[in-house]
PDB file of C-alpha atoms and ligand atoms in Angstrom:
ATOM      1  CA  UNK A1304      48.114 -29.227  -8.127  1.00 50.00           C
ATOM      2  CA  UNK A1305      44.742 -29.306  -6.380  1.00 54.00           C
ATOM      3  CA  UNK A1306      45.048 -25.610  -5.150  1.00 59.00           C
ATOM      4  CA  UNK A1307      46.127 -24.532  -8.245  1.00 61.00           C
ATOM      5  CA  UNK A1308      43.061 -25.611  -9.919  1.00 65.00           C
ATOM      6  CA  UNK A1309      40.677 -23.807  -7.627  1.00 66.00           C
ATOM      7  CA  UNK A1310      42.677 -21.116  -8.014  1.00 67.00           C
ATOM      8  CA  UNK A1311      42.337 -20.850 -11.576  1.00 63.00           C
ATOM      9  CA  UNK A1312      38.740 -21.449 -11.247  1.00 67.00           C
ATOM     10  CA  UNK A1313      38.536 -18.393  -9.221  1.00 67.00           C
ATOM     11  CA  UNK A1314      40.250 -16.160 -11.324  1.00 64.00           C
ATOM     12  CA  UNK A1315      38.089 -17.064 -14.195  1.00 62.00           C
ATOM     13  CA  UNK A1316      35.107 -16.481 -11.995  1.00 61.00           C
ATOM     14  CA  UNK A1317      35.976 -13.264 -11.085  1.00 60.00           C
ATOM     15  CA  UNK A1318      37.165 -12.312 -14.821  1.00 58.00           C
ATOM     16  CA  UNK A1319      33.570 -13.087 -15.723  1.00 58.00           C
ATOM     17  CA  UNK A1320      32.118 -10.875 -12.921  1.00 58.00           C
ATOM     18  CA  UNK A1321      34.272  -8.019 -13.998  1.00 56.00           C
ATOM     19  CA  UNK A1322      34.901  -7.784 -17.741  1.00 57.00           C
ATOM     20  CA  UNK A1323      31.434  -9.393 -18.465  1.00 63.00           C
ATOM     21  CA  UNK A1324      28.303  -7.027 -19.341  1.00 72.00           C
ATOM     22  CA  UNK A1325      26.768  -5.083 -16.639  1.00 77.00           C
ATOM     23  CA  UNK A1326      23.700  -6.505 -15.686  1.00 85.00           C
ATOM     24  CA  UNK A1327      20.256  -4.209 -16.187  1.00 88.00           C
ATOM     25  CA  UNK A1328      18.139  -6.409 -14.101  1.00 90.00           C
ATOM     26  CA  UNK A1329      18.573  -4.015 -11.044  1.00 90.00           C
ATOM     27  CA  UNK A1330      17.582  -0.778 -12.684  1.00 91.00           C
ATOM     28  CA  UNK A1331      15.088  -2.577 -14.342  1.00 93.00           C
ATOM     29  CA  UNK A1332      13.484  -4.235 -11.102  1.00 94.00           C
ATOM     30  CA  UNK A1333      13.876  -0.583  -9.302  1.00 93.00           C
ATOM     31  CA  UNK A1334      12.019   0.874 -11.818  1.00 95.00           C
ATOM     32  CA  UNK A1335       9.175  -1.599 -11.980  1.00 96.00           C
ATOM     33  CA  UNK A1336       8.914  -1.342  -7.979  1.00 96.00           C
ATOM     34  CA  UNK A1337       8.503   2.422  -8.487  1.00 96.00           C
ATOM     35  CA  UNK A1338       5.972   2.053 -11.370  1.00 97.00           C
ATOM     36  CA  UNK A1339       3.961  -0.218  -9.292  1.00 98.00           C
ATOM     37  CA  UNK A1340       3.968   1.553  -6.236  1.00 97.00           C
ATOM     38  CA  UNK A1341       2.977   4.855  -8.052  1.00 97.00           C
ATOM     39  CA  UNK A1342      -0.309   2.925  -9.496  1.00 98.00           C
ATOM     40  CA  UNK A1343      -0.997   1.531  -6.085  1.00 98.00           C
ATOM     41  CA  UNK A1344      -0.382   5.014  -4.338  1.00 97.00           C
ATOM     42  CA  UNK A1345      -2.592   6.774  -6.961  1.00 97.00           C
ATOM     43  CA  UNK A1346      -5.209   4.138  -6.771  1.00 98.00           C
ATOM     44  CA  UNK A1347      -5.756   4.570  -3.053  1.00 98.00           C
ATOM     45  CA  UNK A1348      -6.618   8.185  -3.898  1.00 98.00           C
ATOM     46  CA  UNK A1349      -9.506   7.248  -5.682  1.00 98.00           C
ATOM     47  CA  UNK A1350      -9.986   4.160  -3.471  1.00 98.00           C
ATOM     48  CA  UNK A1351     -10.394   6.668  -0.431  1.00 98.00           C
ATOM     49  CA  UNK A1352     -12.720   9.101  -2.399  1.00 98.00           C
ATOM     50  CA  UNK A1353     -14.808   5.813  -3.216  1.00 98.00           C
ATOM     51  CA  UNK A1354     -15.086   4.658   0.287  1.00 98.00           C
ATOM     52  CA  UNK A1355     -15.668   7.857   2.043  1.00 98.00           C
ATOM     53  CA  UNK A1356     -18.865   7.995  -0.276  1.00 98.00           C
ATOM     54  CA  UNK A1357     -20.644   6.845   3.134  1.00 97.00           C
ATOM     55  CA  UNK A1358     -19.817  10.271   4.440  1.00 98.00           C
ATOM     56  CA  UNK A1359     -22.421  12.098   2.108  1.00 98.00           C
ATOM     57  CA  UNK A1360     -25.162   9.482   2.481  1.00 95.00           C
ATOM     58  CA  UNK A1361     -25.981   5.687   2.516  1.00 93.00           C
ATOM     59  CA  UNK A1362     -27.985   6.467  -0.795  1.00 93.00           C
ATOM     60  CA  UNK A1363     -24.973   7.540  -2.484  1.00 95.00           C
ATOM     61  CA  UNK A1364     -22.463   5.002  -1.317  1.00 96.00           C
ATOM     62  CA  UNK A1365     -25.038   2.579  -2.644  1.00 94.00           C
ATOM     63  CA  UNK A1366     -24.813   4.127  -6.110  1.00 94.00           C
ATOM     64  CA  UNK A1367     -21.112   4.191  -6.286  1.00 96.00           C
ATOM     65  CA  UNK A1368     -20.940   0.487  -5.526  1.00 96.00           C
ATOM     66  CA  UNK A1369     -23.469   0.017  -8.324  1.00 95.00           C
ATOM     67  CA  UNK A1370     -21.462   2.075 -10.479  1.00 96.00           C
ATOM     68  CA  UNK A1371     -18.014   0.145  -9.553  1.00 96.00           C
ATOM     69  CA  UNK A1372     -20.315  -3.143 -10.585  1.00 96.00           C
ATOM     70  CA  UNK A1373     -20.509  -2.247 -14.008  1.00 96.00           C
ATOM     71  CA  UNK A1374     -24.430  -0.918 -13.830  1.00 93.00           C
ATOM     72  CA  UNK A1375     -23.595   1.943 -16.505  1.00 93.00           C
ATOM     73  CA  UNK A1376     -22.797  -1.211 -18.735  1.00 93.00           C
ATOM     74  CA  UNK A1377     -25.128  -3.766 -17.970  1.00 93.00           C
ATOM     75  CA  UNK A1378     -28.396  -3.494 -16.485  1.00 92.00           C
ATOM     76  CA  UNK A1379     -27.977  -3.939 -12.753  1.00 89.00           C
ATOM     77  CA  UNK A1380     -24.398  -4.170 -12.817  1.00 92.00           C
ATOM     78  CA  UNK A1381     -22.593  -7.265 -11.567  1.00 96.00           C
ATOM     79  CA  UNK A1382     -20.031  -8.322  -8.863  1.00 96.00           C
ATOM     80  CA  UNK A1383     -17.757  -9.894 -11.211  1.00 97.00           C
ATOM     81  CA  UNK A1384     -16.604  -6.373 -12.552  1.00 97.00           C
ATOM     82  CA  UNK A1385     -15.584  -5.782  -8.852  1.00 97.00           C
ATOM     83  CA  UNK A1386     -13.734  -9.037  -8.741  1.00 97.00           C
ATOM     84  CA  UNK A1387     -11.662  -8.187 -11.448  1.00 98.00           C
ATOM     85  CA  UNK A1388     -10.685  -4.731 -10.487  1.00 98.00           C
ATOM     86  CA  UNK A1389      -9.480  -6.566  -7.034  1.00 98.00           C
ATOM     87  CA  UNK A1390      -7.667  -9.297  -8.775  1.00 98.00           C
ATOM     88  CA  UNK A1391      -5.881  -6.636 -10.740  1.00 98.00           C
ATOM     89  CA  UNK A1392      -5.268  -4.770  -7.879  1.00 98.00           C
ATOM     90  CA  UNK A1393      -3.794  -7.619  -5.911  1.00 98.00           C
ATOM     91  CA  UNK A1394      -1.195  -8.838  -8.687  1.00 98.00           C
ATOM     92  CA  UNK A1395      -0.178  -4.995  -8.902  1.00 98.00           C
ATOM     93  CA  UNK A1396       0.619  -5.305  -4.875  1.00 98.00           C
ATOM     94  CA  UNK A1397       1.823  -8.770  -4.882  1.00 98.00           C
ATOM     95  CA  UNK A1398       4.745  -7.856  -7.592  1.00 98.00           C
ATOM     96  CA  UNK A1399       5.153  -4.575  -5.685  1.00 98.00           C
ATOM     97  CA  UNK A1400       5.972  -6.671  -2.480  1.00 96.00           C
ATOM     98  CA  UNK A1401       7.962  -9.096  -4.221  1.00 96.00           C
ATOM     99  CA  UNK A1402      10.256  -6.455  -5.596  1.00 96.00           C
ATOM    100  CA  UNK A1403      10.441  -4.881  -2.465  1.00 92.00           C
ATOM    101  CA  UNK A1404      11.705  -7.904  -0.259  1.00 91.00           C
ATOM    102  CA  UNK A1405      15.399  -7.343  -2.123  1.00 87.00           C
ATOM    103  CA  UNK A1406      15.658  -4.299  -0.016  1.00 86.00           C
ATOM    104  CA  UNK A1407      14.775  -5.540   3.194  1.00 86.00           C
ATOM    105  CA  UNK A1408      17.586  -6.336   6.077  1.00 86.00           C
ATOM    106  CA  UNK A1409      18.181 -10.052   5.419  1.00 85.00           C
ATOM    107  CA  UNK A1410      19.786 -10.741   8.769  1.00 87.00           C
ATOM    108  CA  UNK A1411      19.164  -9.780  12.546  1.00 89.00           C
ATOM    109  CA  UNK A1412      23.043  -8.440  12.054  1.00 91.00           C
ATOM    110  CA  UNK A1413      22.118  -6.318   9.148  1.00 89.00           C
ATOM    111  CA  UNK A1414      18.951  -4.829  10.571  1.00 87.00           C
ATOM    112  CA  UNK A1415      21.025  -4.360  14.200  1.00 90.00           C
ATOM    113  CA  UNK A1416      23.722  -2.211  11.679  1.00 89.00           C
ATOM    114  CA  UNK A1417      21.081  -0.490  10.140  1.00 85.00           C
ATOM    115  CA  UNK A1418      19.143   0.449  13.587  1.00 85.00           C
ATOM    116  CA  UNK A1419      23.078   1.715  14.652  1.00 87.00           C
ATOM    117  CA  UNK A1420      23.408   3.921  11.782  1.00 86.00           C
ATOM    118  CA  UNK A1421      20.131   5.453  11.970  1.00 86.00           C
ATOM    119  CA  UNK A1422      20.580   6.293  15.713  1.00 85.00           C
ATOM    120  CA  UNK A1423      23.948   7.633  15.012  1.00 84.00           C
ATOM    121  CA  UNK A1424      23.108   9.748  12.423  1.00 82.00           C
ATOM    122  CA  UNK A1425      20.018  11.440  12.888  1.00 79.00           C
ATOM    123  CA  UNK A1426      19.241  11.890   9.100  1.00 85.00           C
ATOM    124  CA  UNK A1427      15.384  12.273   8.053  1.00 87.00           C
ATOM    125  CA  UNK A1428      15.493  10.340   5.093  1.00 89.00           C
ATOM    126  CA  UNK A1429      16.977   7.278   6.859  1.00 91.00           C
ATOM    127  CA  UNK A1430      14.157   7.329   9.142  1.00 92.00           C
ATOM    128  CA  UNK A1431      11.848   7.456   6.570  1.00 94.00           C
ATOM    129  CA  UNK A1432      13.189   4.691   5.046  1.00 93.00           C
ATOM    130  CA  UNK A1433      12.769   2.800   8.271  1.00 94.00           C
ATOM    131  CA  UNK A1434       8.773   3.928   8.663  1.00 96.00           C
ATOM    132  CA  UNK A1435       8.478   2.617   5.012  1.00 95.00           C
ATOM    133  CA  UNK A1436       9.821  -1.096   6.020  1.00 95.00           C
ATOM    134  CA  UNK A1437       8.139  -1.400   8.819  1.00 96.00           C
ATOM    135  CA  UNK A1438       4.650   0.045   7.541  1.00 97.00           C
ATOM    136  CA  UNK A1439       5.533  -2.143   3.998  1.00 97.00           C
ATOM    137  CA  UNK A1440       5.869  -5.326   6.239  1.00 95.00           C
ATOM    138  CA  UNK A1441       2.613  -4.821   8.241  1.00 97.00           C
ATOM    139  CA  UNK A1442       0.896  -4.626   4.728  1.00 98.00           C
ATOM    140  CA  UNK A1443       1.983  -7.643   3.619  1.00 96.00           C
ATOM    141  CA  UNK A1444      -0.444  -8.952   5.717  1.00 97.00           C
ATOM    142  CA  UNK A1445      -2.988  -6.318   6.537  1.00 98.00           C
ATOM    143  CA  UNK A1446      -3.532  -5.705   2.563  1.00 98.00           C
ATOM    144  CA  UNK A1447      -3.345  -9.400   1.885  1.00 98.00           C
ATOM    145  CA  UNK A1448      -6.712  -9.812   4.147  1.00 98.00           C
ATOM    146  CA  UNK A1449      -8.754  -7.008   3.037  1.00 98.00           C
ATOM    147  CA  UNK A1450      -8.266  -8.073  -1.030  1.00 98.00           C
ATOM    148  CA  UNK A1451      -8.698 -11.542  -0.456  1.00 98.00           C
ATOM    149  CA  UNK A1452     -12.180 -10.781   1.151  1.00 98.00           C
ATOM    150  CA  UNK A1453     -12.918  -8.302  -1.396  1.00 98.00           C
ATOM    151  CA  UNK A1454     -11.801 -10.416  -3.926  1.00 97.00           C
ATOM    152  CA  UNK A1455     -14.039 -13.690  -2.836  1.00 97.00           C
ATOM    153  CA  UNK A1456     -17.308 -11.303  -1.511  1.00 95.00           C
ATOM    154  CA  UNK A1457     -17.462  -8.994  -4.231  1.00 96.00           C
ATOM    155  CA  UNK A1458     -21.306  -8.628  -3.556  1.00 93.00           C
ATOM    156  CA  UNK A1459     -20.968  -7.997  -0.261  1.00 93.00           C
ATOM    157  CA  UNK A1460     -19.859  -4.546  -0.702  1.00 95.00           C
ATOM    158  CA  UNK A1461     -22.432  -1.379   0.191  1.00 93.00           C
ATOM    159  CA  UNK A1462     -23.715   0.834   2.925  1.00 94.00           C
ATOM    160  CA  UNK A1463     -25.080  -1.892   5.062  1.00 93.00           C
ATOM    161  CA  UNK A1464     -22.929  -4.856   4.064  1.00 93.00           C
ATOM    162  CA  UNK A1465     -19.555  -3.164   4.656  1.00 95.00           C
ATOM    163  CA  UNK A1466     -21.059  -1.547   7.840  1.00 95.00           C
ATOM    164  CA  UNK A1467     -21.804  -5.251   8.946  1.00 93.00           C
ATOM    165  CA  UNK A1468     -18.240  -6.453   8.118  1.00 95.00           C
ATOM    166  CA  UNK A1469     -16.682  -3.372   9.687  1.00 96.00           C
ATOM    167  CA  UNK A1470     -18.596  -3.953  12.913  1.00 95.00           C
ATOM    168  CA  UNK A1471     -19.759  -7.747  13.465  1.00 93.00           C
ATOM    169  CA  UNK A1472     -16.964  -9.157  11.371  1.00 94.00           C
ATOM    170  CA  UNK A1473     -14.254  -7.306  13.374  1.00 96.00           C
ATOM    171  CA  UNK A1474     -12.640  -5.589  10.624  1.00 98.00           C
ATOM    172  CA  UNK A1475     -12.497  -2.311  12.108  1.00 98.00           C
ATOM    173  CA  UNK A1476      -9.203  -2.746  14.084  1.00 98.00           C
ATOM    174  CA  UNK A1477      -7.460  -4.161  10.577  1.00 98.00           C
ATOM    175  CA  UNK A1478      -8.933  -1.135   8.727  1.00 98.00           C
ATOM    176  CA  UNK A1479      -7.321   1.158  11.194  1.00 98.00           C
ATOM    177  CA  UNK A1480      -4.132  -0.654  11.134  1.00 98.00           C
ATOM    178  CA  UNK A1481      -4.312  -0.871   7.350  1.00 98.00           C
ATOM    179  CA  UNK A1482      -5.105   2.686   7.200  1.00 98.00           C
ATOM    180  CA  UNK A1483      -2.410   4.192   9.460  1.00 98.00           C
ATOM    181  CA  UNK A1484       0.217   2.005   7.531  1.00 98.00           C
ATOM    182  CA  UNK A1485      -1.065   2.823   3.821  1.00 98.00           C
ATOM    183  CA  UNK A1486      -1.336   6.215   4.049  1.00 98.00           C
ATOM    184  CA  UNK A1487       2.258   6.325   5.737  1.00 98.00           C
ATOM    185  CA  UNK A1488       3.747   4.107   3.452  1.00 98.00           C
ATOM    186  CA  UNK A1489       2.167   5.431  -0.085  1.00 97.00           C
ATOM    187  CA  UNK A1490       2.972   8.881   0.801  1.00 97.00           C
ATOM    188  CA  UNK A1491       6.904   8.411   1.745  1.00 97.00           C
ATOM    189  CA  UNK A1492       6.715   6.523  -1.047  1.00 97.00           C
ATOM    190  CA  UNK A1493       5.518   8.955  -3.479  1.00 97.00           C
ATOM    191  CA  UNK A1494       7.882  11.705  -1.916  1.00 97.00           C
ATOM    192  CA  UNK A1495      10.966   9.586  -2.767  1.00 95.00           C
ATOM    193  CA  UNK A1496       9.692   9.157  -6.167  1.00 95.00           C
ATOM    194  CA  UNK A1497       8.917  12.753  -6.648  1.00 94.00           C
ATOM    195  CA  UNK A1498      12.827  13.380  -4.995  1.00 93.00           C
ATOM    196  CA  UNK A1499      13.953  10.456  -6.998  1.00 90.00           C
ATOM    197  CA  UNK A1500      13.032  11.768 -10.377  1.00 87.00           C
ATOM    198  CA  UNK A1501      13.414  15.666  -9.367  1.00 86.00           C
ATOM    199  CA  UNK A1502       9.707  16.220 -10.419  1.00 85.00           C
ATOM    200  CA  UNK A1503       9.043  19.366  -8.894  1.00 81.00           C
ATOM    201  CA  UNK A1504      12.750  20.549  -8.194  1.00 80.00           C
ATOM    202  CA  UNK A1505      13.363  24.184  -7.696  1.00 76.00           C
ATOM    203  CA  UNK A1506      15.760  26.342  -5.492  1.00 76.00           C
ATOM    204  CA  UNK A1507      18.245  23.939  -3.730  1.00 83.00           C
ATOM    205  CA  UNK A1508      17.753  20.526  -3.239  1.00 83.00           C
ATOM    206  CA  UNK A1509      17.260  20.931   0.799  1.00 84.00           C
ATOM    207  CA  UNK A1510      14.410  23.873  -0.056  1.00 87.00           C
ATOM    208  CA  UNK A1511      12.768  21.505  -2.227  1.00 88.00           C
ATOM    209  CA  UNK A1512      13.024  18.558   0.198  1.00 90.00           C
ATOM    210  CA  UNK A1513      11.703  20.625   2.842  1.00 90.00           C
ATOM    211  CA  UNK A1514       8.638  21.917   0.671  1.00 92.00           C
ATOM    212  CA  UNK A1515       7.767  18.311  -0.171  1.00 94.00           C
ATOM    213  CA  UNK A1516       8.236  17.246   3.353  1.00 94.00           C
ATOM    214  CA  UNK A1517       5.362  19.376   4.389  1.00 95.00           C
ATOM    215  CA  UNK A1518       3.187  18.600   1.394  1.00 96.00           C
ATOM    216  CA  UNK A1519       3.408  14.893   2.124  1.00 96.00           C
ATOM    217  CA  UNK A1520       2.223  15.370   5.759  1.00 97.00           C
ATOM    218  CA  UNK A1521      -0.567  17.151   4.578  1.00 98.00           C
ATOM    219  CA  UNK A1522      -1.556  14.704   2.330  1.00 98.00           C
ATOM    220  CA  UNK A1523      -0.824  11.966   4.865  1.00 98.00           C
ATOM    221  CA  UNK A1524      -3.205  13.848   7.672  1.00 98.00           C
ATOM    222  CA  UNK A1525      -5.932  14.467   4.769  1.00 98.00           C
ATOM    223  CA  UNK A1526      -6.310  11.105   4.114  1.00 98.00           C
ATOM    224  CA  UNK A1527      -6.071   9.640   7.754  1.00 98.00           C
ATOM    225  CA  UNK A1528      -8.804  11.855   8.745  1.00 98.00           C
ATOM    226  CA  UNK A1529     -10.808  11.186   5.810  1.00 98.00           C
ATOM    227  CA  UNK A1530     -10.161   7.365   6.615  1.00 98.00           C
ATOM    228  CA  UNK A1531     -10.801   7.530  10.178  1.00 98.00           C
ATOM    229  CA  UNK A1532     -14.097   9.715   9.619  1.00 98.00           C
ATOM    230  CA  UNK A1533     -15.513   7.439   7.278  1.00 98.00           C
ATOM    231  CA  UNK A1534     -14.599   4.108   9.345  1.00 98.00           C
ATOM    232  CA  UNK A1535     -16.572   5.853  11.783  1.00 98.00           C
ATOM    233  CA  UNK A1536     -19.284   6.239   9.832  1.00 98.00           C
ATOM    234  CA  UNK A1537     -19.337   2.506   8.954  1.00 97.00           C
ATOM    235  CA  UNK A1538     -19.243   1.481  12.741  1.00 97.00           C
ATOM    236  CA  UNK A1539     -22.108   3.636  13.483  1.00 96.00           C
ATOM    237  CA  UNK A1540     -24.374   1.974  10.792  1.00 95.00           C
ATOM    238  CA  UNK A1541     -23.205  -1.033  11.513  1.00 94.00           C
ATOM    239  CA  UNK A1542     -24.155  -0.262  15.428  1.00 93.00           C
ATOM    240  CA  UNK A1543     -27.419   0.755  14.543  1.00 90.00           C
ATOM    241  CA  UNK A1544     -28.093  -2.751  12.722  1.00 75.00           C
ATOM    242  CA  UNK A1545     -26.695  -4.674  15.632  1.00 62.00           C
ATOM    243  CA  UNK A1546     -29.294  -6.919  16.279  1.00 50.00           C
ATOM    244  CA  UNK A1547     -29.295 -10.664  14.942  1.00 38.00           C
ATOM    245  CA  UNK A1548     -32.228  -9.991  12.232  1.00 41.00           C
ATOM    246  CA  UNK A1549     -29.739  -7.920  10.322  1.00 39.00           C
ATOM    247  CA  UNK A1550     -29.012  -9.257   6.906  1.00 48.00           C
ATOM    248  CA  UNK A1551     -25.346  -8.555   5.482  1.00 44.00           C
ATOM    249  CA  UNK A1552     -26.606  -8.175   2.186  1.00 52.00           C
ATOM    250  CA  UNK A1553     -29.522  -5.977   2.626  1.00 52.00           C
ATOM    251  CA  UNK A1554     -28.999  -2.743   0.989  1.00 53.00           C
ATOM    252  CA  UNK A1555     -30.869   0.585   0.581  1.00 48.00           C
ATOM    253  CA  UNK A1556     -32.246   0.870  -3.118  1.00 46.00           C
TER     254      UNK A1556
HETATM  255  C1  LIG B2265      -9.520  -3.405  -5.939  1.00 91.08           C
HETATM  256  C2  LIG B2265      -9.716  -3.311  -4.808  1.00 91.08           C
HETATM  257  C3  LIG B2265     -10.063  -2.901  -3.663  1.00 91.08           C
HETATM  258  C4  LIG B2265     -11.264  -2.941  -3.352  1.00 91.08           C
HETATM  259  C5  LIG B2265     -12.630  -3.231  -4.265  1.00 91.08           C
HETATM  260  C6  LIG B2265     -11.702  -2.034  -1.696  1.00 91.08           C
HETATM  261  C7  LIG B2265     -12.595  -1.865  -1.352  1.00 91.08           C
HETATM  262  C8  LIG B2265     -12.890  -1.372   0.039  1.00 91.08           C
HETATM  263  C9  LIG B2265     -14.275  -1.076   0.635  1.00 91.08           C
HETATM  264  C10 LIG B2265     -15.472  -1.356  -0.108  1.00 91.08           C
HETATM  265  C11 LIG B2265     -14.011  -0.682   1.788  1.00 91.08           C
HETATM  266  C12 LIG B2265     -15.051  -0.171   2.699  1.00 91.08           C
HETATM  267  C13 LIG B2265     -15.343  -1.314   3.931  1.00 91.08           C
HETATM  268  C14 LIG B2265     -15.887  -2.772   3.461  1.00 91.08           C
HETATM  269  O1  LIG B2265     -16.506  -2.870   2.825  1.00 91.08           O
HETATM  270  O2  LIG B2265     -14.851  -3.641   3.992  1.00 91.08           O
HETATM  271  C15 LIG B2265     -12.930  -0.557   1.888  1.00 91.08           C
HETATM  272  C16 LIG B2265     -11.813   0.015   3.002  1.00 91.08           C
HETATM  273  C17 LIG B2265     -10.675   0.095   3.025  1.00 91.08           C
HETATM  274  N1  LIG B2265      -9.727  -0.660   1.950  1.00 91.08           N
HETATM  275 FE1  LIG B2265      -9.753  -1.016   0.413  1.00 91.08          FE
HETATM  276  N2  LIG B2265     -10.376  -1.855  -1.529  1.00 91.08           N
HETATM  277  C18 LIG B2265      -9.672  -2.365  -1.919  1.00 91.08           C
HETATM  278  C19 LIG B2265      -7.877  -2.383  -2.348  1.00 91.08           C
HETATM  279  C20 LIG B2265      -7.130  -2.019  -1.123  1.00 91.08           C
HETATM  280  C21 LIG B2265      -5.862  -1.822  -0.939  1.00 91.08           C
HETATM  281  C22 LIG B2265      -4.971  -2.067  -1.766  1.00 91.08           C
HETATM  282  C23 LIG B2265      -5.390  -1.317   0.264  1.00 91.08           C
HETATM  283  C24 LIG B2265      -4.715  -1.036   1.045  1.00 91.08           C
HETATM  284  C25 LIG B2265      -3.538  -1.459   0.842  1.00 91.08           C
HETATM  285  C26 LIG B2265      -6.767  -0.851   1.116  1.00 91.08           C
HETATM  286  C27 LIG B2265      -7.203  -0.562   2.157  1.00 91.08           C
HETATM  287  C28 LIG B2265      -8.451  -0.377   2.867  1.00 91.08           C
HETATM  288  C29 LIG B2265      -8.678   0.506   4.059  1.00 91.08           C
HETATM  289  C30 LIG B2265      -7.584   1.357   4.998  1.00 91.08           C
HETATM  290  C31 LIG B2265      -9.792   0.547   4.587  1.00 91.08           C
HETATM  291  C32 LIG B2265     -10.304   1.458   5.690  1.00 91.08           C
HETATM  292  C33 LIG B2265     -10.941   2.678   4.965  1.00 91.08           C
HETATM  293  C34 LIG B2265     -11.688   3.421   5.978  1.00 91.08           C
HETATM  294  O3  LIG B2265     -10.733   4.024   7.098  1.00 91.08           O
HETATM  295  O4  LIG B2265     -13.109   3.649   6.092  1.00 91.08           O
HETATM  296  N3  LIG B2265      -7.953  -1.243   0.212  1.00 91.08           N
HETATM  297  N4  LIG B2265     -11.715  -1.109   0.859  1.00 91.08           N
END
């Protein structure tokens, strides 16, 4: 009698699963993961352009910083403008990470099976997925540290303050790791989006992918080189102001 009842309950549950309405939730979550990824990847292009303003001159980077502080709206600008922008990007960053953890292997066994599959069938797209998962995992930590510092110290951005942070506060190793992770992660993500939505399809699927992969590598290399050169510029300025008299908030005018 007891067993019959259990069978009855299980059948009911299966019926509900099979005949019930299909959930649109997985598709919605996928869409928001793609959208947040697209916003973050495009933001990173703008971000790298702004950060690399140091390659033109200290004066120019200072002017860029002031513009971001809203000097075009209020006299002298205010760091609160930066904080608001960081809070928005940080929220999208957390939402994107939250939506992405659904796709991570959730046990050592799953991870081992995935790796065995990857090694057995040497398939480019599977390898890209793996690189994206690893770099995404690194971004959880590296990205959060950077964003938290930007959020709580919005007034300490500029040619001298940034260089001080990079050298004296030992941010350069974190930035180097963050740069490599974000450039690989972002361009692989964009590549997958373009393939998924067929934005630049032409000829055969194989040819399209081969062409897109070349563009992907070119973009990754471009931003890696730009980022490393900018980082070196901050390190150089930071080392020149290495002595204790240097104040982190002192800026050029
Ligand atoms: C609105 C949000 C953000 C602001 C205001 C911001 C600002 C800055 C600034 C001012 C620097 C120069 C170094 C410093 O001052 O410490 C920098 C460097 C860097 N940021 Fe951001 N950042 C933001 C978001 C992000 C995000 C989301 C990422 C990636 C997850 C990122 C990755 C990096 C990297 C890799 C560097 C080093 C660049 C180089 O190689 O020179 N940033 N950021």
